[in-house]
Backbone as CSV, one residue per row, in Angstrom:
resi,resn,N_x,N_y,N_z,CA_x,CA_y,CA_z,C_x,C_y,C_z
1,UNK,0.850,-1.192,0.000,0.000,0.000,0.000,0.880,1.234,0.000
2,UNK,0.457,2.258,-0.737,1.215,3.497,-0.829,1.286,4.193,0.521
3,UNK,2.475,4.708,0.843,2.639,5.483,2.066,2.105,6.883,1.823
4,UNK,0.872,7.120,2.242,0.231,8.410,1.989,0.408,9.333,3.190
5,UNK,1.641,9.683,3.480,1.914,10.554,4.624,2.069,12.015,4.225
6,UNK,2.089,12.295,2.930,2.287,13.658,2.469,0.981,14.435,2.387
7,UNK,1.113,15.758,2.278,-0.035,16.663,2.262,0.105,17.645,1.109
8,UNK,-1.004,17.915,0.430,-1.063,18.949,-0.592,-1.935,20.087,-0.076
9,UNK,-1.475,21.321,-0.260,-2.258,22.492,0.124,-2.530,23.333,-1.114
10,UNK,-3.783,23.658,-1.334,-4.162,24.544,-2.427,-4.001,25.979,-1.930
11,UNK,-3.105,26.698,-2.515,-2.653,27.957,-1.933,-2.882,29.122,-2.890
12,UNK,-3.545,30.181,-2.402,-3.786,31.360,-3.234,-3.054,32.596,-2.738
13,UNK,-2.186,32.429,-1.751,-1.377,33.540,-1.273,-2.055,34.434,-0.258
14,UNK,-3.266,34.075,0.180,-3.974,34.890,1.165,-3.677,34.372,2.575
15,UNK,-4.269,35.031,3.578,-4.001,34.650,4.961,-4.427,33.219,5.286
16,UNK,-5.611,32.744,4.863,-5.953,31.348,5.162,-4.910,30.360,4.633
17,UNK,-4.352,30.632,3.454,-3.314,29.761,2.906,-2.064,29.788,3.771
18,UNK,-1.671,30.985,4.216,-0.490,31.102,5.070,-0.677,30.315,6.364
19,UNK,-1.843,30.441,6.982,-2.116,29.697,8.213,-2.084,28.196,7.948
20,UNK,-2.683,27.769,6.839,-2.695,26.343,6.511,-1.282,25.811,6.297
21,UNK,-0.469,26.566,5.571,0.895,26.131,5.287,1.704,25.990,6.576
22,UNK,1.673,27.001,7.413,2.510,26.975,8.615,1.983,25.982,9.651
23,UNK,0.665,25.878,9.790,0.113,24.897,10.728,0.437,23.478,10.279
24,UNK,0.322,23.220,8.982,0.607,21.874,8.463,2.086,21.546,8.572
25,UNK,2.947,22.513,8.275,4.384,22.279,8.407,4.749,21.971,9.848
26,UNK,4.109,22.676,10.770,4.349,22.419,12.192,3.886,21.020,12.576
27,UNK,2.719,20.634,12.070,2.176,19.294,12.368,3.048,18.194,11.779
28,UNK,3.439,18.351,10.533,4.278,17.337,9.895,5.642,17.258,10.550
29,UNK,6.185,18.419,10.938,7.477,18.420,11.606,7.435,17.696,12.929
30,UNK,6.323,17.862,13.662,6.217,17.204,14.966,6.087,15.698,14.821
31,UNK,5.516,15.231,13.712,5.360,13.789,13.522,6.607,13.157,12.907
32,UNK,7.432,13.960,12.237,8.617,13.429,11.578,9.863,13.504,12.450
33,UNK,9.777,14.238,13.559,10.935,14.351,14.443,11.569,15.730,14.341
34,UNK,12.452,16.077,15.297,13.068,17.403,15.338,13.795,17.746,14.044
35,UNK,13.534,18.941,13.555,14.269,19.415,12.384,13.813,18.829,11.070
36,UNK,12.719,18.063,11.063,12.266,17.438,9.823,10.811,17.804,9.552
37,UNK,10.498,17.965,8.305,9.127,18.213,7.885,8.760,17.168,6.854
38,UNK,7.608,16.515,7.057,7.159,15.510,6.098,6.862,16.122,4.747
39,UNK,6.528,15.291,3.782,6.331,15.751,2.418,5.135,16.694,2.321
40,UNK,5.410,17.927,1.896,4.395,18.961,1.789,4.478,19.576,0.400
41,UNK,3.377,19.542,-0.317,3.323,20.049,-1.686,2.336,21.213,-1.751
42,UNK,2.769,22.329,-2.321,1.927,23.506,-2.474,1.444,23.592,-3.924
43,UNK,0.152,23.759,-4.103,-0.411,23.960,-5.436,-0.849,25.415,-5.559
44,UNK,-0.212,26.187,-6.436,-0.630,27.583,-6.600,-2.015,27.673,-7.241
45,UNK,-2.901,28.391,-6.587,-4.219,28.644,-7.148,-4.280,30.144,-7.463
46,UNK,-3.387,30.562,-8.353,-3.262,31.972,-8.720,-2.508,32.064,-10.035
47,UNK,-2.835,33.066,-10.823,-2.144,33.253,-12.097,-0.697,33.651,-11.856
48,UNK,0.165,33.182,-12.732,1.565,33.556,-12.651,1.736,35.051,-12.871
49,UNK,2.855,35.588,-12.386,3.170,37.007,-12.524,2.126,37.891,-11.856
50,UNK,1.594,37.427,-10.746,0.674,38.241,-9.963,1.172,38.300,-8.529
51,UNK,0.635,39.259,-7.767,1.019,39.363,-6.359,0.641,38.099,-5.600
52,UNK,-0.487,37.483,-5.979,-0.900,36.244,-5.311,0.099,35.118,-5.566
53,UNK,0.525,34.961,-6.813,1.457,33.880,-7.133,2.789,34.098,-6.426
54,UNK,3.256,35.341,-6.366,4.502,35.631,-5.662,4.370,35.295,-4.177
55,UNK,3.191,35.567,-3.600,2.968,35.237,-2.192,2.960,33.734,-1.969
56,UNK,2.385,32.989,-2.920,2.415,31.521,-2.822,3.851,31.029,-2.741
57,UNK,4.723,31.568,-3.566,6.124,31.158,-3.566,6.793,31.486,-2.233
58,UNK,6.481,32.657,-1.676,7.069,33.028,-0.380,6.557,32.111,0.726
59,UNK,5.271,31.792,0.685,4.718,30.921,1.721,5.330,29.527,1.658
60,UNK,5.524,29.010,0.466,6.151,27.694,0.321,7.590,27.722,0.833
61,UNK,8.286,28.821,0.571,9.687,28.923,0.979,9.842,28.965,2.499
62,UNK,8.813,29.426,3.202,8.897,29.517,4.658,9.167,28.159,5.305
63,UNK,8.664,27.092,4.675,8.844,25.761,5.273,9.507,24.785,4.309
64,UNK,10.060,25.296,3.219,10.765,24.429,2.284,9.866,23.472,1.536
65,UNK,8.604,23.841,1.342,7.666,22.956,0.643,7.913,22.991,-0.856
66,UNK,7.612,21.876,-1.503,7.698,21.812,-2.955,6.506,22.527,-3.563
67,UNK,6.722,23.172,-4.724,5.637,23.838,-5.427,5.333,23.058,-6.699
68,UNK,4.097,22.629,-6.819,3.681,21.911,-8.024,3.434,22.903,-9.153
69,UNK,3.648,22.449,-10.370,3.358,23.293,-11.509,1.879,23.644,-11.537
70,UNK,1.568,24.748,-12.166,0.200,25.255,-12.229,-0.743,24.185,-12.782
71,UNK,-1.878,24.009,-12.114,-2.864,23.026,-12.564,-3.656,23.521,-13.765
72,UNK,-3.517,24.786,-14.094,-4.271,25.348,-15.205,-5.430,26.188,-14.704
73,UNK,-6.219,26.676,-15.631,-7.365,27.521,-15.298,-8.647,26.697,-15.361
74,UNK,-9.504,26.916,-14.381,-10.748,26.168,-14.304,-11.900,27.119,-14.060
75,UNK,-13.049,26.790,-14.644,-14.219,27.651,-14.520,-14.861,27.565,-13.144
76,UNK,-14.709,26.436,-12.464,-15.369,26.255,-11.170,-14.387,25.712,-10.134
77,UNK,-14.730,25.945,-8.865,-13.922,25.395,-7.777,-13.969,23.871,-7.802
78,UNK,-15.083,23.312,-8.242,-15.219,21.855,-8.311,-14.191,21.255,-9.265
79,UNK,-14.060,21.843,-10.436,-13.092,21.337,-11.415,-11.665,21.478,-10.893
80,UNK,-11.377,22.602,-10.256,-10.039,22.825,-9.714,-9.714,21.809,-8.629
81,UNK,-10.662,21.583,-7.726,-10.442,20.638,-6.633,-10.279,19.218,-7.158
82,UNK,-11.040,18.858,-8.180,-10.910,17.530,-8.768,-9.546,17.350,-9.410
83,UNK,-9.055,18.368,-10.123,-7.732,18.281,-10.729,-6.651,18.148,-9.670
84,UNK,-6.763,18.923,-8.600,-5.793,18.829,-7.508,-5.844,17.456,-6.856
85,UNK,-7.060,16.926,-6.693,-7.202,15.611,-6.080,-6.553,14.519,-6.902
86,UNK,-6.735,14.569,-8.204,-6.111,13.562,-9.069,-4.597,13.680,-9.053
87,UNK,-4.094,14.915,-9.000,-2.651,15.101,-8.916,-2.101,14.552,-7.609
88,UNK,-2.798,14.844,-6.500,-2.361,14.332,-5.199,-2.387,12.808,-5.169
89,UNK,-3.390,12.222,-5.800,-3.510,10.761,-5.851,-2.334,10.165,-6.614
90,UNK,-1.989,10.762,-7.760,-0.858,10.266,-8.549,0.454,10.329,-7.762
91,UNK,0.579,11.346,-6.907,1.807,11.520,-6.133,1.821,10.710,-4.840
92,UNK,0.706,10.030,-4.550,0.652,9.209,-3.340,0.499,10.019,-2.071
93,UNK,-0.069,11.221,-2.173,-0.289,12.054,-0.992,-1.567,11.625,-0.283
94,UNK,-1.603,11.812,1.019,-2.724,11.299,1.793,-3.801,12.312,2.116
95,UNK,-3.493,13.604,1.961,-4.463,14.626,2.368,-4.333,15.852,1.476
96,UNK,-5.465,16.433,1.160,-5.511,17.717,0.468,-6.157,18.713,1.408
97,UNK,-5.486,19.808,1.650,-6.053,20.876,2.471,-6.509,21.998,1.553
98,UNK,-7.779,22.289,1.617,-8.371,23.367,0.829,-8.722,24.489,1.806
99,UNK,-7.896,25.511,1.911,-8.124,26.558,2.913,-9.159,27.592,2.490
100,UNK,-10.252,27.117,1.904,-11.327,27.997,1.503,-11.946,28.616,2.760
101,UNK,-12.391,29.853,2.628,-12.803,30.615,3.797,-14.071,31.385,3.454
102,UNK,-15.108,31.233,4.259,-16.399,31.847,3.962,-16.701,33.039,4.851
103,UNK,-15.646,33.670,5.361,-15.859,34.885,6.128,-16.421,35.993,5.258
104,UNK,-17.105,36.945,5.880,-17.716,38.065,5.178,-16.795,39.278,5.270
105,UNK,-16.516,39.902,4.144,-15.467,40.916,4.082,-15.749,42.151,4.930
106,UNK,-17.013,42.511,5.099,-17.305,43.752,5.810,-17.647,43.553,7.282
107,UNK,-17.526,42.310,7.769,-17.804,42.047,9.179,-16.941,40.890,9.652
108,UNK,-15.926,41.154,10.487,-15.002,40.086,10.901,-15.628,39.022,11.784
109,UNK,-16.882,39.216,12.201,-17.544,38.249,13.081,-18.550,37.369,12.340
110,UNK,-18.670,37.537,11.026,-19.755,36.893,10.277,-19.224,35.881,9.265
111,UNK,-19.983,34.808,9.070,-19.667,33.782,8.077,-20.833,33.679,7.099
112,UNK,-20.522,33.549,5.819,-21.533,33.278,4.801,-21.861,31.790,4.873
113,UNK,-22.899,31.450,5.584,-23.220,30.046,5.856,-23.573,29.283,4.590
114,UNK,-24.208,29.955,3.630,-24.550,29.275,2.378,-23.284,28.869,1.630
115,UNK,-22.318,29.785,1.551,-21.061,29.451,0.869,-20.305,28.369,1.636
116,UNK,-20.277,28.472,2.954,-19.596,27.456,3.758,-20.198,26.079,3.503
117,UNK,-21.511,26.012,3.440,-22.187,24.736,3.201,-21.867,24.195,1.815
118,UNK,-21.878,25.075,0.808,-21.573,24.633,-0.555,-20.146,24.115,-0.655
119,UNK,-19.216,24.806,-0.043,-17.815,24.382,-0.120,-17.591,23.055,0.594
120,UNK,-18.207,22.884,1.763,-18.081,21.618,2.487,-18.664,20.474,1.663
121,UNK,-19.797,20.715,1.011,-20.410,19.684,0.172,-19.535,19.361,-1.032
122,UNK,-18.906,20.391,-1.611,-18.019,20.164,-2.751,-16.825,19.307,-2.355
123,UNK,-16.221,19.617,-1.215,-15.076,18.826,-0.754,-15.450,17.367,-0.553
124,UNK,-16.611,17.129,0.053,-17.061,15.749,0.281,-17.349,15.046,-1.041
125,UNK,-17.979,15.747,-1.968,-18.302,15.165,-3.267,-17.044,14.744,-4.024
126,UNK,-16.053,15.636,-4.065,-14.823,15.329,-4.804,-14.055,14.207,-4.123
127,UNK,-14.044,14.189,-2.799,-13.358,13.104,-2.090,-13.988,11.752,-2.428
128,UNK,-15.302,11.701,-2.464,-15.977,10.434,-2.789,-15.730,10.034,-4.236
129,UNK,-15.711,11.007,-5.140,-15.439,10.709,-6.540,-14.032,10.141,-6.706
130,UNK,-13.069,10.729,-6.004,-11.693,10.234,-6.080,-11.594,8.813,-5.531
131,UNK,-12.351,8.521,-4.487,-12.340,7.173,-3.923,-12.912,6.164,-4.906
132,UNK,-13.925,6.578,-5.658,-14.486,5.697,-6.682,-13.453,5.439,-7.775
133,UNK,-12.729,6.480,-8.169,-11.743,6.355,-9.231,-10.535,5.527,-8.803
134,UNK,-10.086,5.738,-7.546,-8.804,5.165,-7.127,-8.937,4.047,-6.102
135,UNK,-9.873,4.196,-5.191,-10.009,3.225,-4.115,-9.132,3.525,-2.924
136,UNK,-8.057,4.251,-3.127,-7.130,4.604,-2.040,-6.730,6.067,-2.234
137,UNK,-7.726,6.927,-2.316,-7.506,8.324,-2.661,-7.253,9.163,-1.413
138,UNK,-6.677,10.357,-1.595,-6.452,11.245,-0.450,-7.756,11.808,0.095
139,UNK,-7.748,12.166,1.363,-8.884,12.852,1.958,-8.797,14.341,1.625
140,UNK,-9.928,15.024,1.677,-9.973,16.463,1.432,-10.558,17.143,2.653
141,UNK,-9.815,18.092,3.213,-10.294,18.832,4.376,-10.353,20.317,4.045
142,UNK,-11.352,20.974,4.609,-11.504,22.423,4.469,-11.603,22.994,5.886
143,UNK,-10.482,23.104,6.580,-10.513,23.378,8.021,-11.016,24.755,8.420
144,UNK,-11.004,25.712,7.483,-11.385,27.079,7.844,-12.725,27.502,7.256
145,UNK,-13.429,26.575,6.633,-14.587,26.945,5.828,-15.656,27.658,6.644
146,UNK,-15.796,27.321,7.923,-16.859,27.926,8.721,-16.333,28.927,9.747
147,UNK,-15.118,29.432,9.528,-14.543,30.412,10.449,-14.782,31.830,9.937
148,UNK,-15.101,32.731,10.838,-15.178,34.143,10.473,-13.755,34.708,10.399
149,UNK,-13.627,35.915,9.873,-12.309,36.538,9.734,-11.600,36.659,11.079
150,UNK,-12.336,37.034,12.121,-11.703,37.220,13.435,-11.082,35.930,13.927
151,UNK,-11.789,34.813,13.787,-11.255,33.535,14.268,-10.065,33.091,13.427
152,UNK,-10.088,33.380,12.131,-8.946,33.035,11.278,-7.727,33.851,11.680
153,UNK,-7.932,35.143,11.947,-6.833,35.989,12.405,-6.302,35.506,13.749
154,UNK,-7.187,35.021,14.598,-6.769,34.505,15.904,-5.858,33.290,15.738
155,UNK,-6.161,32.426,14.760,-5.277,31.289,14.488,-3.897,31.765,14.058
156,UNK,-3.869,32.793,13.205,-2.577,33.338,12.764,-1.790,33.872,13.941
157,UNK,-2.466,34.552,14.850,-1.803,35.090,16.034,-1.253,33.961,16.896
158,UNK,-2.047,32.908,17.088,-1.605,31.765,17.895,-0.355,31.115,17.301
159,UNK,-0.240,31.135,15.967,0.931,30.561,15.304,2.106,31.519,15.272
160,UNK,1.905,32.733,15.791,2.976,33.719,15.806,3.278,34.299,14.442
161,UNK,2.280,34.316,13.561,2.509,34.768,12.190,2.393,36.280,12.089
162,UNK,3.337,36.889,11.388,3.250,38.281,10.976,2.925,38.250,9.490
163,UNK,1.723,38.652,9.103,1.301,38.437,7.722,1.976,39.342,6.703
164,UNK,3.283,39.163,6.554,3.995,39.858,5.495,4.085,39.028,4.239
165,UNK,3.805,37.730,4.362,3.914,36.823,3.223,2.545,36.480,2.666
166,UNK,1.741,37.519,2.473,0.429,37.389,1.854,0.364,38.352,0.674
167,UNK,-0.559,38.120,-0.230,-0.565,38.872,-1.488,-0.884,40.351,-1.304
168,UNK,-1.554,40.703,-0.214,-1.968,42.085,-0.012,-1.027,42.863,0.897
169,UNK,0.079,42.291,1.298,0.918,42.927,2.320,1.535,44.242,1.863
170,UNK,1.814,44.369,0.564,2.419,45.615,0.085,1.413,46.758,0.075
171,UNK,0.152,46.423,-0.159,-0.883,47.438,-0.150,-0.721,48.497,-1.217
172,UNK,-0.120,48.146,-2.355,0.174,49.143,-3.381,-0.943,49.316,-4.399
173,UNK,-1.868,48.369,-4.487,-2.973,48.461,-5.438,-4.301,48.583,-4.705
174,UNK,-5.339,48.949,-5.452,-6.649,49.111,-4.827,-7.137,47.818,-4.180
175,UNK,-7.023,46.698,-4.899,-7.510,45.429,-4.358,-6.683,44.997,-3.146
176,UNK,-5.373,45.266,-3.190,-4.528,44.925,-2.046,-4.910,45.774,-0.833
177,UNK,-5.177,47.049,-1.059,-5.551,47.926,0.049,-6.872,47.483,0.682
178,UNK,-7.828,47.083,-0.159,-9.114,46.620,0.352,-8.931,45.365,1.201
179,UNK,-8.119,44.427,0.705,-7.869,43.186,1.455,-7.126,43.484,2.755
180,UNK,-6.152,44.391,2.706,-5.395,44.740,3.911,-6.308,45.368,4.959
181,UNK,-7.245,46.209,4.517,-8.193,46.802,5.456,-9.101,45.738,6.070
182,UNK,-9.527,44.800,5.226,-10.391,43.726,5.728,-9.697,42.942,6.825
183,UNK,-8.485,42.475,6.554,-7.794,41.663,7.543,-7.300,42.502,8.713
184,UNK,-7.059,43.787,8.451,-6.715,44.669,9.560,-7.826,44.716,10.597
185,UNK,-9.079,44.776,10.121,-10.219,44.760,11.051,-10.282,43.455,11.833
186,UNK,-9.955,42.346,11.164,-10.002,41.041,11.838,-8.940,40.946,12.933
187,UNK,-7.746,41.451,12.656,-6.698,41.437,13.677,-7.038,42.389,14.815
188,UNK,-7.586,43.544,14.480,-7.968,44.502,15.517,-9.034,43.924,16.436
189,UNK,-9.907,43.078,15.903,-10.928,42.431,16.734,-10.299,41.490,17.754
190,UNK,-9.041,41.099,17.510,-8.295,40.265,18.456,-7.292,41.081,19.275
191,UNK,-7.381,42.410,19.193,-6.482,43.253,19.960,-5.102,43.402,19.362
192,UNK,-4.994,43.173,18.051,-3.699,43.269,17.371,-3.810,44.299,16.246
193,UNK,-2.847,45.211,16.191,-2.834,46.215,15.129,-1.835,45.816,14.058
194,UNK,-2.258,45.863,12.801,-1.358,45.615,11.679,-0.887,46.956,11.146
195,UNK,0.420,47.123,11.037,0.980,48.362,10.522,1.763,48.061,9.250
196,UNK,1.395,48.762,8.205,2.060,48.556,6.927,3.424,49.215,6.946
197,UNK,4.461,48.424,6.632,5.823,48.957,6.579,6.466,48.438,5.310
198,UNK,6.604,49.290,4.318,7.071,48.944,2.980,6.263,47.759,2.474
199,UNK,6.922,46.610,2.241,6.223,45.468,1.638,5.812,44.436,2.659
200,UNK,5.755,44.788,3.909,5.369,43.786,4.899,4.505,44.418,5.967
201,UNK,3.811,43.553,6.687,2.995,43.985,7.779,3.698,43.669,9.088
202,UNK,3.523,44.541,10.059,4.055,44.268,11.387,2.880,44.196,12.337
203,UNK,2.880,43.209,13.189,1.789,43.039,14.145,2.280,43.356,15.536
204,UNK,1.466,44.104,16.291,1.850,44.413,17.661,0.638,44.269,18.563
205,UNK,0.826,43.627,19.678,-0.268,43.425,20.628,-0.554,44.733,21.361
206,UNK,-1.814,45.118,21.379,-2.183,46.329,22.081,-2.201,46.069,23.574
207,UNK,-1.732,47.094,24.325,-1.697,46.940,25.753,-3.044,47.174,26.409
């Protein structure tokens, strides 16, 4: 039987991806022994030559994870997840982490329950389809799907993360500024202020 101890993370360079990467690297390192990290593969879910793709590369470099070549462009999340699942199966990986997040952008305490439900159903559907195809397919988890922005930011704080390795950290474009403001509110809800300093964010606990 294939040793399915490796993990694939679908990464778009945002904060949920960063939390997933670092939490998984920590988990794999603890199971593999001091100074070692089990097999971790990052799948970029972002177009090349974009701030998101550059952030994916930085996040992978934080823990020495391998980066898989681009899976291509897909019209739906279902097609993308199925392609990632088949790739993980071919590589003998045991788990796919899909850090999809259904938080609401204008309220750090709110979750879009309809989207969370759809994403959870999609993950289960694709996992079952892969099992039919392979019989020994990887599992698919969406650990953050029902978390609001505040709780996701709290996980980042618990991991000691300073979100400089996310696509919006530079804050140089309109979309980056909007994302930085969104996550800034989430960190502030946990008593942490994010301060933009050149191309990185600095986090400081408020007294």
